[in-house]
Amino acid sequence: MVIVVYRYGHRIARDKRITTHVALTARAFGADGIVIDEKDERIEENIRKVVERFGGDFFIKSGIQWKQYIKEWRGKIVHLTMYGEKVKDVIDEMRKYKDILVIVGAEKVPSEFYEIADYNVAIGNQPHSEVSALAIFLHMLTQGKWMEKEFDGVLKIIPCRKGKMLKCNYIKILEKEGCSAEVIEHCKKVNRLAMKIAEKIAEQGVKVDTQAVEAGSLLHDVGRAKTHGIMHIIEGVKIAKKYGLPAKIISIIERHAGAGIDEDEAIKLGLPKKNYTPESIEEMIVAHADNLTGNGYRKLEDAIREFKRKAGEKATKKLIELHKKLSEMAGIDIDMVIEELK
Ligand code: SAM
C-alpha cells in the first residue's frame, strides 16, 4: 500500500513547526511521502536531511496545488476531520486499498474537501491537531506495523533505559557518498592503525577519545567521493556537516592532510586561508595513521622518501616531528606498532 499525506493550508510564517511535525509523523508512522500546498524550501530541506541521516525513502514535495494533485490521484482519498465518521467503523475497509491519500488541514479546510474525499474520518469527535490525528490514523491503518519498519539509516538510535545512544554507520556514509572501493579499503586500513595507536597512547594513561578516532579515521577521506585533489578535505568537511557530525570529527577530517598545512601553505595550495595543522591527539593520530598507510602500511623511512619527493623539506620535517611526538606518547615507536599490526 502507498500512503501519501497531503498537507492543506500551510502558511510559511505560521505553520513552519507544525507542518514539519506533520511530515516527521508521516515518515515515522509509515507514510511514503508528503505533499504540501505552499512552496516551502526550508521544510523540504529539513525533512530531506532527516531522511539522509535516519534512512528510508520518504519523499517531500511542496508548492503543489490540491486541485491538480487530487485530480491526478488514482487511489482513495481520506480526509481527517473531527466532523467525519468514527475511525473504528471504517479503518478495516481501508486496508484493502492499494493507494491512500490522507488529507490533513491547518486552520480551515474548504467545504469541497468533504465532497471529494471518499472518506471523512474523525479520530474522536473533538477538535485536536493534525499531528495527533495523523499519528493515530496511521497507527490504526498499519495495525501498529509502522513500529517494525527498518529505516536502515546512517544513524540508528539504540533504545536504552537511560541516556542517549546513537550508532553511526560510517562505512555506509562512504558508500552513500560514492567513495570508490579503494578509498573505502584505505579508510578501513587507516582506521585499524589509528585505533592501535590510540590504544597504545591510552595505555600510557593519556586520555584519548577513541570514538572520535574511530569516526575520524573512517571518514577522513570521505571528500574523495568528490575529488582526489587537496580540496577533498573541504569536500569532506561539507559532507560531515550534512550528516550533522560533531565538530571534533569535522576537525579531524579538516586537519588530516600530511602532517599539517599552515596558513601560508594553504594559500599556495588553493585552500581557503586557514590553519590545517592537527592539534588534538585524535587529529594527530588520524593524520599520521594516514601518512603511514598507502596500499599497505609503511614505516616512517618510506613515508619520508615519498614526502621529500612530493611535498618538500618543510612537510617532511613536520612528518618526522609528528612521528616522534606520537611515539613518545605511545611509549613505543609507531613503526613498531605497524610491525605489531602486520
Ligand atoms: N475544524 C477543523 C477540523 O475540521 O477538524 C480543526 C482544525 S485543526 C486545527 C487542523 C486539522 O487537524 C484538521 O484539518 C484535521 O485534519 C485535523 N483534526 C483535528 N481534530 C481532528 C479530529 N478530531 N479528527 C480528525 N482530524 C482532526
Coordinates of N, CA, C and O in Angstrom, one line a residue, residues 157-283:
I157 N 19.2 4.8 16.3 CA 19.0 5.0 17.7 C 19.0 3.6 18.4 O 18.2 2.8 18.0
I158 N 19.8 3.5 19.4 CA 19.8 2.2 20.2 C 18.9 2.5 21.4 O 19.3 3.3 22.3
P159 N 17.8 1.8 21.5 CA 16.9 2.1 22.6 C 17.6 1.8 23.9 O 18.3 0.7 24.0
C160 N 17.5 2.7 24.9 CA 18.1 2.4 26.2 C 17.3 3.0 27.3 O 16.6 4.0 27.0
R161 N 17.3 2.4 28.5 CA 16.5 2.9 29.6 C 16.9 4.3 30.0 O 16.0 5.2 30.3
K162 N 18.2 4.6 30.1 CA 18.6 6.0 30.4 C 19.7 6.5 29.4 O 20.4 5.7 28.9
G163 N 19.7 7.8 29.3 CA 20.7 8.4 28.4 C 20.3 8.2 27.0 O 19.2 7.8 26.6
K164 N 21.3 8.6 26.1 CA 21.0 8.5 24.7 C 22.1 7.7 24.0 O 23.3 7.8 24.3
M165 N 21.7 6.8 23.1 CA 22.6 6.0 22.4 C 22.3 6.1 20.9 O 21.2 5.8 20.5
L166 N 23.3 6.6 20.1 CA 23.1 6.7 18.7 C 24.3 6.0 18.0 O 25.5 6.3 18.3
K167 N 24.0 5.1 17.1 CA 25.1 4.5 16.4 C 25.2 5.0 15.0 O 24.1 5.1 14.3
C168 N 26.4 5.3 14.6 CA 26.5 5.9 13.2 C 27.3 4.8 12.4 O 28.3 4.3 12.8
N169 N 26.8 4.5 11.2 CA 27.4 3.6 10.3 C 28.3 4.4 9.3 O 27.8 4.9 8.3
Y170 N 29.6 4.5 9.7 CA 30.5 5.4 8.9 C 30.7 4.8 7.5 O 30.8 5.5 6.5
I171 N 30.8 3.5 7.4 CA 31.1 2.9 6.1 C 29.9 3.2 5.2 O 30.1 3.5 4.0
K172 N 28.7 3.2 5.7 CA 27.5 3.5 4.9 C 27.6 4.9 4.4 O 27.2 5.2 3.3
I173 N 28.2 5.8 5.2 CA 28.3 7.2 4.7 C 29.3 7.2 3.5 O 29.0 7.8 2.4
L174 N 30.4 6.5 3.6 CA 31.4 6.4 2.5 C 30.7 5.9 1.2 O 30.9 6.4 0.1
E175 N 29.9 4.8 1.4 CA 29.2 4.2 0.3 C 28.2 5.1 -0.3 O 28.1 5.4 -1.5
K176 N 27.4 5.7 0.6 CA 26.3 6.6 0.1 C 26.8 7.8 -0.7 O 26.2 8.3 -1.6
E177 N 28.0 8.3 -0.2 CA 28.6 9.5 -0.9 C 29.3 9.1 -2.2 O 29.7 10.0 -2.9
G178 N 29.5 7.8 -2.4 CA 30.0 7.4 -3.7 C 31.5 7.2 -3.7 O 32.2 7.3 -4.7
C179 N 32.1 6.9 -2.5 CA 33.6 6.6 -2.5 C 33.9 5.3 -3.2 O 33.1 4.4 -3.1
S180 N 35.0 5.3 -3.8 CA 35.4 4.0 -4.5 C 35.8 2.9 -3.5 O 36.0 3.2 -2.4
A181 N 35.8 1.7 -4.0 CA 36.2 0.5 -3.2 C 37.6 0.7 -2.6 O 37.8 0.4 -1.5
E182 N 38.5 1.3 -3.4 CA 39.8 1.6 -3.0 C 39.9 2.5 -1.8 O 40.6 2.3 -0.8
V183 N 39.1 3.6 -1.9 CA 39.1 4.6 -0.9 C 38.5 4.0 0.4 O 39.1 4.2 1.5
I184 N 37.5 3.2 0.3 CA 36.9 2.6 1.5 C 37.9 1.6 2.1 O 38.0 1.6 3.3
E185 N 38.6 0.9 1.3 CA 39.6 0.0 1.8 C 40.7 0.7 2.5 O 41.1 0.3 3.6
H186 N 41.1 1.8 1.9 CA 42.2 2.7 2.5 C 41.7 3.2 3.9 O 42.4 3.2 4.9
C187 N 40.4 3.7 4.0 CA 39.9 4.2 5.2 C 39.9 3.2 6.3 O 40.2 3.4 7.5
K188 N 39.5 1.9 5.9 CA 39.5 0.9 6.9 C 40.9 0.6 7.5 O 41.0 0.3 8.6
K189 N 41.9 0.7 6.5 CA 43.3 0.4 7.0 C 43.7 1.5 7.9 O 44.4 1.2 8.9
V190 N 43.4 2.7 7.5 CA 43.9 3.9 8.4 C 43.2 3.7 9.8 O 43.8 3.9 10.8
N191 N 41.9 3.3 9.7 CA 41.2 3.1 11.0 C 41.9 2.0 11.9 O 42.0 2.2 13.1
R192 N 42.3 1.0 11.3 CA 43.0 -0.1 12.1 C 44.2 0.4 12.8 O 44.4 0.2 13.9
L193 N 45.0 1.1 12.0 CA 46.3 1.7 12.6 C 46.0 2.8 13.6 O 46.6 2.8 14.7
A194 N 45.1 3.6 13.3 CA 44.7 4.7 14.2 C 44.2 4.2 15.5 O 44.6 4.7 16.6
M195 N 43.4 3.2 15.5 CA 42.8 2.6 16.7 C 43.9 2.0 17.5 O 43.9 2.0 18.7
K196 N 44.9 1.4 16.8 CA 46.0 0.7 17.5 C 46.9 1.8 18.2 O 47.3 1.6 19.4
I197 N 47.2 2.9 17.5 CA 48.0 3.9 18.1 C 47.2 4.5 19.3 O 47.8 4.7 20.4
A198 N 45.9 4.7 19.1 CA 45.1 5.3 20.2 C 45.2 4.4 21.4 O 45.3 4.9 22.6
E199 N 45.1 3.1 21.2 CA 45.1 2.1 22.3 C 46.5 2.2 23.0 O 46.5 2.3 24.3
K200 N 47.6 2.3 22.3 CA 48.9 2.4 22.9 C 49.0 3.7 23.8 O 49.5 3.6 24.9
I201 N 48.5 4.8 23.2 CA 48.6 6.0 23.9 C 47.7 6.0 25.2 O 48.2 6.4 26.3
A202 N 46.5 5.4 25.1 CA 45.7 5.3 26.2 C 46.3 4.4 27.3 O 46.1 4.7 28.5
E203 N 47.0 3.4 26.9 CA 47.7 2.5 27.9 C 48.7 3.3 28.7 O 49.1 2.9 29.8
Q204 N 49.2 4.4 28.1 CA 50.2 5.2 28.9 C 49.5 6.2 29.8 O 50.1 7.1 30.4
G205 N 48.2 6.1 29.9 CA 47.4 7.0 30.8 C 47.0 8.3 30.2 O 46.5 9.2 30.9
V206 N 47.2 8.4 28.9 CA 46.8 9.7 28.3 C 45.3 9.5 27.8 O 45.0 8.5 27.3
K207 N 44.5 10.6 28.0 CA 43.1 10.4 27.6 C 42.9 10.6 26.1 O 43.4 11.6 25.5
V208 N 42.4 9.6 25.5 CA 42.1 9.7 24.0 C 40.6 9.4 23.8 O 40.1 8.4 24.3
D209 N 40.0 10.2 22.9 CA 38.6 9.9 22.6 C 38.6 8.9 21.4 O 38.7 9.3 20.3
T210 N 38.5 7.7 21.8 CA 38.6 6.6 20.8 C 37.4 6.6 19.8 O 37.6 6.2 18.7
Q211 N 36.3 7.1 20.3 CA 35.1 7.2 19.4 C 35.4 8.2 18.3 O 35.0 8.0 17.1
A212 N 36.0 9.3 18.7 CA 36.3 10.3 17.7 C 37.4 9.8 16.7 O 37.3 10.0 15.5
V213 N 38.4 9.0 17.2 CA 39.4 8.4 16.3 C 38.7 7.4 15.4 O 39.1 7.4 14.2
E214 N 37.8 6.7 15.9 CA 37.1 5.7 15.1 C 36.4 6.4 13.9 O 36.6 6.1 12.8
A215 N 35.6 7.4 14.3 CA 34.8 8.1 13.3 C 35.7 8.9 12.3 O 35.6 8.8 11.1
G216 N 36.7 9.6 12.9 CA 37.6 10.5 12.0 C 38.4 9.6 11.1 O 38.6 10.0 9.9
S217 N 38.9 8.5 11.6 CA 39.8 7.7 10.7 C 39.0 7.1 9.6 O 39.4 7.0 8.4
L218 N 37.8 6.6 9.9 CA 36.9 6.0 8.8 C 36.5 7.1 7.8 O 36.3 6.8 6.6
L219 N 36.3 8.3 8.3 CA 35.7 9.3 7.4 C 36.7 10.3 6.8 O 36.3 11.2 6.1
H220 N 38.0 10.2 7.2 CA 38.9 11.3 6.9 C 39.0 11.5 5.4 O 39.1 12.7 4.9
D221 N 38.8 10.5 4.5 CA 38.8 10.7 3.1 C 37.5 10.7 2.4 O 37.4 10.5 1.2
V222 N 36.4 10.9 3.1 CA 35.1 10.9 2.5 C 35.0 11.9 1.4 O 34.3 11.7 0.4
G223 N 35.7 13.0 1.5 CA 35.7 14.0 0.4 C 36.2 13.5 -0.9 O 36.0 14.1 -2.0
R224 N 36.9 12.4 -0.9 CA 37.4 11.8 -2.2 C 36.3 11.3 -3.0 O 36.5 10.9 -4.2
A225 N 35.1 11.3 -2.5 CA 33.9 10.9 -3.3 C 33.8 12.0 -4.4 O 33.2 11.8 -5.4
K226 N 34.3 13.2 -4.1 CA 34.1 14.4 -5.0 C 35.3 14.7 -5.8 O 35.3 15.0 -6.9
T227 N 36.5 14.6 -5.1 CA 37.8 15.0 -5.7 C 38.9 14.3 -5.0 O 38.9 14.1 -3.8
H228 N 40.0 14.0 -5.8 CA 41.2 13.4 -5.2 C 42.2 14.4 -4.9 O 43.3 14.2 -4.4
G229 N 42.0 15.7 -5.4 CA 42.9 16.8 -5.1 C 42.8 17.2 -3.6 O 42.1 16.6 -2.8
I230 N 43.6 18.2 -3.3 CA 43.7 18.6 -1.9 C 42.3 19.1 -1.4 O 42.0 19.1 -0.2
M231 N 41.5 19.6 -2.3 CA 40.2 20.1 -1.9 C 39.3 19.0 -1.3 O 38.2 19.2 -0.9
H232 N 39.8 17.7 -1.4 CA 39.0 16.6 -0.8 C 38.7 16.9 0.7 O 37.7 16.4 1.3
I233 N 39.6 17.7 1.3 CA 39.4 17.9 2.8 C 38.2 18.9 3.0 O 37.5 18.7 3.9
I234 N 38.1 19.8 2.1 CA 37.0 20.8 2.2 C 35.7 20.1 1.9 O 34.7 20.3 2.5
E235 N 35.7 19.2 0.8 CA 34.5 18.4 0.5 C 34.1 17.5 1.6 O 32.9 17.3 1.9
G236 N 35.1 16.9 2.2 CA 34.9 16.0 3.4 C 34.2 16.8 4.5 O 33.2 16.2 5.1
V237 N 34.6 18.0 4.8 CA 34.0 18.8 5.9 C 32.5 19.0 5.5 O 31.7 18.9 6.4
K238 N 32.3 19.4 4.3 CA 30.9 19.7 3.8 C 30.0 18.5 4.0 O 28.9 18.6 4.5
I239 N 30.5 17.3 3.7 CA 29.7 16.1 3.8 C 29.5 15.8 5.3 O 28.3 15.5 5.7
A240 N 30.5 15.9 6.1 CA 30.4 15.6 7.5 C 29.3 16.6 8.1 O 28.5 16.1 9.0
K241 N 29.3 17.8 7.7 CA 28.3 18.8 8.2 C 26.9 18.4 7.8 O 26.0 18.5 8.6
K242 N 26.8 17.9 6.6 CA 25.5 17.5 6.1 C 24.9 16.4 7.0 O 23.7 16.4 7.2
Y243 N 25.7 15.5 7.5 CA 25.2 14.4 8.4 C 25.2 14.9 9.9 O 24.9 14.1 10.7
G244 N 25.4 16.2 10.1 CA 25.3 16.7 11.5 C 26.4 16.1 12.4 O 26.1 16.0 13.6
L245 N 27.5 15.7 11.9 CA 28.6 15.1 12.8 C 29.2 16.1 13.7 O 29.3 17.3 13.4
P246 N 29.7 15.7 14.8 CA 30.2 16.6 15.8 C 31.5 17.4 15.3 O 32.2 16.8 14.5
A247 N 31.7 18.6 15.9 CA 32.8 19.4 15.4 C 34.2 18.7 15.5 O 35.0 18.9 14.7
K248 N 34.3 17.9 16.5 CA 35.5 17.1 16.7 C 35.9 16.3 15.5 O 37.1 16.2 15.1
I249 N 34.9 15.6 15.0 CA 35.1 14.7 13.8 C 35.4 15.6 12.6 O 36.3 15.2 11.8
I250 N 34.6 16.6 12.4 CA 34.8 17.5 11.3 C 36.2 18.0 11.3 O 36.9 18.1 10.2
S251 N 36.7 18.4 12.5 CA 38.1 18.9 12.6 C 39.2 17.9 12.2 O 40.2 18.2 11.6
I252 N 38.9 16.6 12.6 CA 39.9 15.6 12.2 C 39.9 15.5 10.7 O 41.0 15.4 10.1
I253 N 38.8 15.5 10.0 CA 38.8 15.5 8.5 C 39.5 16.7 8.0 O 40.3 16.5 7.0
E254 N 39.3 17.8 8.5 CA 39.8 19.1 8.0 C 41.4 19.1 8.2 O 42.1 19.7 7.4
R255 N 41.9 18.4 9.2 CA 43.3 18.6 9.5 C 44.1 17.3 9.3 O 45.1 17.1 9.9
H256 N 43.6 16.4 8.4 CA 44.3 15.1 8.3 C 45.4 15.1 7.2 O 46.2 14.2 7.1
A257 N 45.4 16.1 6.4 CA 46.3 16.1 5.2 C 47.8 16.2 5.6 O 48.2 17.2 6.3
G258 N 48.6 15.2 5.2 CA 50.0 15.2 5.5 C 50.2 15.3 7.0 O 49.5 14.7 7.8
A259 N 51.2 16.1 7.4 CA 51.5 16.3 8.9 C 51.0 17.7 9.3 O 51.4 18.3 10.2
G260 N 50.1 18.2 8.4 CA 49.5 19.6 8.7 C 49.9 20.6 7.6 O 50.9 20.5 7.0
I261 N 48.9 21.5 7.4 CA 49.1 22.5 6.4 C 48.9 23.9 7.1 O 47.9 24.1 7.7
D262 N 49.9 24.7 7.1 CA 49.7 26.0 7.8 C 49.1 27.0 6.8 O 48.9 26.7 5.6
E263 N 48.8 28.2 7.3 CA 48.0 29.2 6.5 C 48.7 29.5 5.2 O 48.1 29.6 4.2
D264 N 50.1 29.7 5.3 CA 50.8 30.1 4.0 C 50.7 29.0 3.0 O 50.5 29.2 1.8
E265 N 50.9 27.8 3.5 CA 50.9 26.6 2.6 C 49.5 26.5 2.0 O 49.3 26.1 0.8
A266 N 48.5 26.7 2.9 CA 47.1 26.6 2.4 C 46.8 27.5 1.2 O 46.2 27.1 0.2
I267 N 47.3 28.7 1.3 CA 47.1 29.7 0.2 C 47.7 29.2 -1.0 O 47.1 29.1 -2.1
K268 N 49.0 28.7 -0.9 CA 49.7 28.2 -2.1 C 48.9 27.0 -2.7 O 49.0 26.8 -3.9
L269 N 48.3 26.2 -1.9 CA 47.6 25.0 -2.4 C 46.2 25.3 -2.9 O 45.5 24.5 -3.4
G270 N 45.8 26.6 -2.7 CA 44.5 27.0 -3.2 C 43.3 26.7 -2.2 O 42.2 26.7 -2.6
L271 N 43.7 26.3 -1.0 CA 42.7 26.1 0.1 C 42.3 27.4 0.7 O 43.0 28.4 0.7
P272 N 41.1 27.5 1.3 CA 40.7 28.7 2.0 C 41.7 29.0 3.1 O 42.2 28.0 3.7
K273 N 42.0 30.3 3.3 CA 43.1 30.7 4.2 C 42.7 30.2 5.6 O 41.7 30.7 6.2
K274 N 43.5 29.3 6.2 CA 43.2 28.7 7.5 C 44.4 27.8 7.9 O 45.2 27.4 7.0
N275 N 44.5 27.6 9.2 CA 45.5 26.6 9.6 C 44.9 25.2 9.7 O 43.9 25.0 10.4
Y276 N 45.5 24.3 9.0 CA 45.0 22.9 8.9 C 46.0 22.0 9.6 O 46.2 20.8 9.2
T277 N 46.6 22.4 10.7 CA 47.5 21.6 11.4 C 46.8 20.8 12.5 O 46.1 21.3 13.3
P278 N 47.1 19.4 12.5 CA 46.4 18.6 13.6 C 46.9 19.0 14.9 O 48.1 19.1 15.2
E279 N 46.0 19.3 15.8 CA 46.4 19.8 17.2 C 46.0 18.8 18.3 O 46.8 18.5 19.2
S280 N 44.7 18.4 18.2 CA 44.3 17.4 19.3 C 45.0 16.1 19.1 O 45.4 15.8 17.9
I281 N 45.0 15.3 20.1 CA 45.6 13.9 20.0 C 44.9 13.1 18.9 O 45.5 12.5 18.0
E282 N 43.6 13.2 18.9 CA 42.8 12.5 17.9 C 43.1 12.9 16.5 O 43.3 12.1 15.6
E283 N 43.3 14.2 16.3 CA 43.7 14.8 14.9 C 45.0 14.3 14.5 O 45.3 13.8 13.4

